[in-house]
């Protein structure tokens, strides 16, 4: 149940949420259940093959109506819809320009919208993770929590209200 503990307190029924670097969509599917029939998940990835797998999984789970698949470019998310919450699970360390990525996520979030970043400890030393958090703060994010996510370094950040 890592997915529920990772995003559970921040995802509520009716929300529009984004899963950046969704991969095969373990967390997209979990969040689609959490947002309910009135909510939406925008599942974003660079790799079409990941989105193709997720498409099949969403259909099999009967959740296709709640999940919008979106193929992005390395340096451009291209999501215009405002979101209440974004997840970046085990993907930020793969991105060469973190400032740009986090800036794009910031722009997608509604005021006071939240971003959960979780990075695998095995690949991301504490110093590198602190650098990621510093970049986010420079962009205007506030640190609101440091949740426990198994095997990961994790923070929840909030976009300022104005
Ligand atoms: C280690 S996988 C994690 C997948 C998923 N978040 C999970 O935890 O199961 C990282 C994913 O991030 C994607 N990715 C890497 N760079 C990206 C970028 N700039 N924009 C969007 N997705 C990216 C990869 O294609 C890959 O699917």
Short mmCIF file of C-alpha atoms and ligand atoms in Angstrom, two decimals:
data_model
loop_
_atom_site.label_atom_id
_atom_site.label_comp_id
_atom_site.label_asym_id
_atom_site.label_seq_id
_atom_site.Cartn_x
_atom_site.Cartn_y
_atom_site.Cartn_z
CA UNK A 1 0.00 0.00 0.00
CA UNK A 2 2.91 2.39 -0.59
CA UNK A 3 0.83 4.30 -3.09
CA UNK A 4 -1.86 5.13 -0.57
CA UNK A 5 0.66 6.21 2.06
CA UNK A 6 2.65 8.23 -0.47
CA UNK A 7 -0.11 10.41 -1.81
CA UNK A 8 -3.10 9.56 0.38
CA UNK A 9 -3.34 12.65 2.61
CA UNK A 10 -2.94 14.96 -0.39
CA UNK A 11 -5.30 13.41 -2.95
CA UNK A 12 -9.03 13.76 -2.47
CA UNK A 13 -12.14 12.89 -4.48
CA UNK A 14 -12.84 15.30 -7.31
CA UNK A 15 -9.26 16.57 -7.66
CA UNK A 16 -7.30 16.89 -10.87
CA UNK A 17 -3.87 15.38 -10.25
CA UNK A 18 -0.77 14.85 -12.36
CA UNK A 19 1.68 11.93 -12.28
CA UNK A 20 4.89 13.21 -13.86
CA UNK A 21 7.13 10.40 -15.11
CA UNK A 22 4.27 7.97 -14.58
CA UNK A 23 6.08 4.99 -16.10
CA UNK A 24 3.72 2.03 -16.23
CA UNK A 25 1.33 3.87 -13.96
CA UNK A 26 1.28 2.12 -10.59
CA UNK A 27 0.62 5.46 -8.92
CA UNK A 28 -1.60 6.84 -11.68
CA UNK A 29 -3.96 3.92 -11.18
CA UNK A 30 -3.90 4.31 -7.40
CA UNK A 31 -4.62 8.04 -7.66
CA UNK A 32 -7.42 7.42 -10.20
CA UNK A 33 -9.17 5.36 -7.54
CA UNK A 34 -8.56 8.08 -4.94
CA UNK A 35 -9.93 10.97 -7.03
CA UNK A 36 -13.07 9.02 -7.85
CA UNK A 37 -15.44 9.37 -10.79
CA UNK A 38 -15.43 13.18 -10.64
CA UNK A 39 -11.63 13.49 -10.55
CA UNK A 40 -8.94 13.23 -13.21
CA UNK A 41 -5.37 11.98 -13.45
CA UNK A 42 -3.03 13.36 -16.08
CA UNK A 43 -0.36 10.70 -16.56
CA UNK A 44 2.74 12.19 -18.19
CA UNK A 45 5.80 10.42 -19.54
CA UNK A 46 8.52 10.83 -22.12
CA UNK A 47 8.24 7.26 -23.31
CA UNK A 48 5.34 6.25 -25.51
CA UNK A 49 5.91 2.59 -24.61
CA UNK A 50 5.19 3.37 -20.94
CA UNK A 51 1.99 5.17 -21.88
CA UNK A 52 0.94 2.25 -24.09
CA UNK A 53 1.31 -0.16 -21.15
CA UNK A 54 -0.61 2.23 -18.90
CA UNK A 55 -3.40 2.56 -21.45
CA UNK A 56 -3.94 -1.20 -21.37
CA UNK A 57 -3.81 -1.21 -17.58
CA UNK A 58 -6.35 1.61 -17.28
CA UNK A 59 -8.75 -0.19 -19.62
CA UNK A 60 -8.36 -3.45 -17.72
CA UNK A 61 -9.00 -1.65 -14.42
CA UNK A 62 -12.07 0.17 -15.80
CA UNK A 63 -10.41 3.53 -15.09
CA UNK A 64 -9.83 4.79 -18.63
CA UNK A 65 -12.33 7.63 -18.21
CA UNK A 66 -10.37 9.09 -15.31
CA UNK A 67 -6.85 8.97 -16.74
CA UNK A 68 -5.59 11.18 -19.54
CA UNK A 69 -2.30 10.00 -21.02
CA UNK A 70 0.10 12.70 -22.13
CA UNK A 71 3.44 12.25 -23.90
CA UNK A 72 5.80 15.07 -23.05
CA UNK A 73 9.20 16.15 -24.39
CA UNK A 74 12.42 16.01 -22.34
CA UNK A 75 12.35 19.74 -21.74
CA UNK A 76 8.66 20.47 -21.96
CA UNK A 77 5.78 18.93 -20.05
CA UNK A 78 3.19 20.72 -22.16
CA UNK A 79 0.35 20.28 -19.67
CA UNK A 80 -1.89 23.35 -19.63
CA UNK A 81 -4.64 22.16 -17.31
CA UNK A 82 -4.32 23.47 -13.72
CA UNK A 83 -3.84 20.66 -11.21
CA UNK A 84 -4.43 20.35 -7.47
CA UNK A 85 -1.63 17.90 -6.84
CA UNK A 86 1.38 16.52 -8.68
CA UNK A 87 3.40 13.42 -7.98
CA UNK A 88 7.02 13.07 -9.15
CA UNK A 89 7.84 9.57 -8.00
CA UNK A 90 11.38 8.33 -8.60
CA UNK A 91 11.86 10.45 -11.69
CA UNK A 92 13.41 13.84 -10.87
CA UNK A 93 16.96 12.41 -10.76
CA UNK A 94 16.51 11.23 -14.36
CA UNK A 95 15.91 14.76 -15.61
CA UNK A 96 18.98 16.78 -16.70
CA UNK A 97 17.37 20.19 -16.11
CA UNK A 98 15.56 19.95 -12.76
CA UNK A 99 14.97 23.69 -12.57
CA UNK A 100 13.03 23.61 -15.78
CA UNK A 101 11.02 20.53 -14.82
CA UNK A 102 10.12 21.87 -11.38
CA UNK A 103 9.30 25.27 -12.88
CA UNK A 104 6.86 23.64 -15.29
CA UNK A 105 5.23 21.67 -12.50
CA UNK A 106 4.98 24.89 -10.47
CA UNK A 107 3.15 26.61 -13.33
CA UNK A 108 0.70 23.68 -13.65
CA UNK A 109 -0.27 23.74 -9.99
CA UNK A 110 -3.20 25.75 -8.72
CA UNK A 111 -2.38 28.22 -5.91
CA UNK A 112 -1.61 26.15 -2.78
CA UNK A 113 -1.41 23.03 -4.96
CA UNK A 114 1.05 20.44 -3.73
CA UNK A 115 3.91 18.47 -5.23
CA UNK A 116 5.22 15.26 -3.71
CA UNK A 117 8.76 14.38 -4.78
CA UNK A 118 10.12 10.98 -3.80
CA UNK A 119 13.57 9.89 -4.90
CA UNK A 120 15.17 6.47 -4.39
CA UNK A 121 17.87 6.59 -1.69
CA UNK A 122 19.88 4.04 -3.62
CA UNK A 123 20.35 6.43 -6.55
CA UNK A 124 20.02 9.85 -4.91
CA UNK A 125 22.38 10.84 -2.06
CA UNK A 126 21.13 13.26 0.59
CA UNK A 127 23.19 16.11 -0.84
CA UNK A 128 21.66 15.73 -4.29
CA UNK A 129 18.16 15.56 -2.82
CA UNK A 130 18.75 18.72 -0.77
CA UNK A 131 19.87 20.43 -3.98
CA UNK A 132 16.58 19.43 -5.65
CA UNK A 133 14.62 20.85 -2.70
CA UNK A 134 16.70 24.07 -2.83
CA UNK A 135 15.89 24.49 -6.52
CA UNK A 136 12.20 24.03 -5.75
CA UNK A 137 12.33 26.65 -3.00
CA UNK A 138 14.07 29.11 -5.33
CA UNK A 139 11.14 28.66 -7.71
CA UNK A 140 8.69 29.62 -4.96
CA UNK A 141 7.70 26.32 -3.39
CA UNK A 142 7.29 26.07 0.39
CA UNK A 143 8.30 22.88 2.18
CA UNK A 144 5.24 21.51 3.96
CA UNK A 145 6.13 17.94 4.93
CA UNK A 146 8.76 15.24 4.81
CA UNK A 147 6.66 12.08 4.58
CA UNK A 148 8.01 8.60 5.07
CA UNK A 149 8.13 6.77 1.76
CA UNK A 150 9.81 3.38 1.89
CA UNK A 151 13.31 3.44 0.39
CA UNK A 152 12.98 7.07 -0.63
CA UNK A 153 13.86 10.60 0.34
CA UNK A 154 10.60 12.53 0.10
CA UNK A 155 9.16 16.00 0.49
CA UNK A 156 5.81 17.65 -0.04
CA UNK A 157 6.03 21.16 -1.42
CA UNK A 158 3.27 23.73 -1.86
CA UNK A 159 2.85 26.48 -4.39
CA UNK A 160 2.35 29.85 -2.74
CA UNK A 161 -1.23 31.09 -2.59
CA UNK A 162 -0.60 34.16 -4.77
C1 LIG B 1 12.04 5.08 -12.56
S1 LIG B 1 10.65 5.40 -13.59
C2 LIG B 1 9.41 5.73 -12.34
C3 LIG B 1 8.03 5.45 -12.84
C4 LIG B 1 6.90 5.72 -11.83
N1 LIG B 1 6.89 7.11 -11.37
C5 LIG B 1 6.97 4.79 -10.64
O1 LIG B 1 7.41 5.23 -9.57
O2 LIG B 1 6.59 3.62 -10.79
C6 LIG B 1 10.98 7.04 -14.22
C7 LIG B 1 10.04 7.47 -15.34
O3 LIG B 1 10.25 8.86 -15.58
C8 LIG B 1 10.18 9.09 -16.97
N2 LIG B 1 10.88 10.34 -17.29
C9 LIG B 1 12.22 10.57 -17.30
N3 LIG B 1 12.47 11.85 -17.63
C10 LIG B 1 11.26 12.44 -17.82
C11 LIG B 1 10.86 13.78 -18.17
N4 LIG B 1 11.74 14.75 -18.42
N5 LIG B 1 9.54 14.03 -18.28
C12 LIG B 1 8.63 13.05 -18.05
N6 LIG B 1 8.95 11.77 -17.73
C13 LIG B 1 10.25 11.48 -17.60
C14 LIG B 1 10.79 7.84 -17.58
O4 LIG B 1 10.39 7.68 -18.92
C15 LIG B 1 10.26 6.74 -16.65
O5 LIG B 1 9.04 6.22 -17.12
#
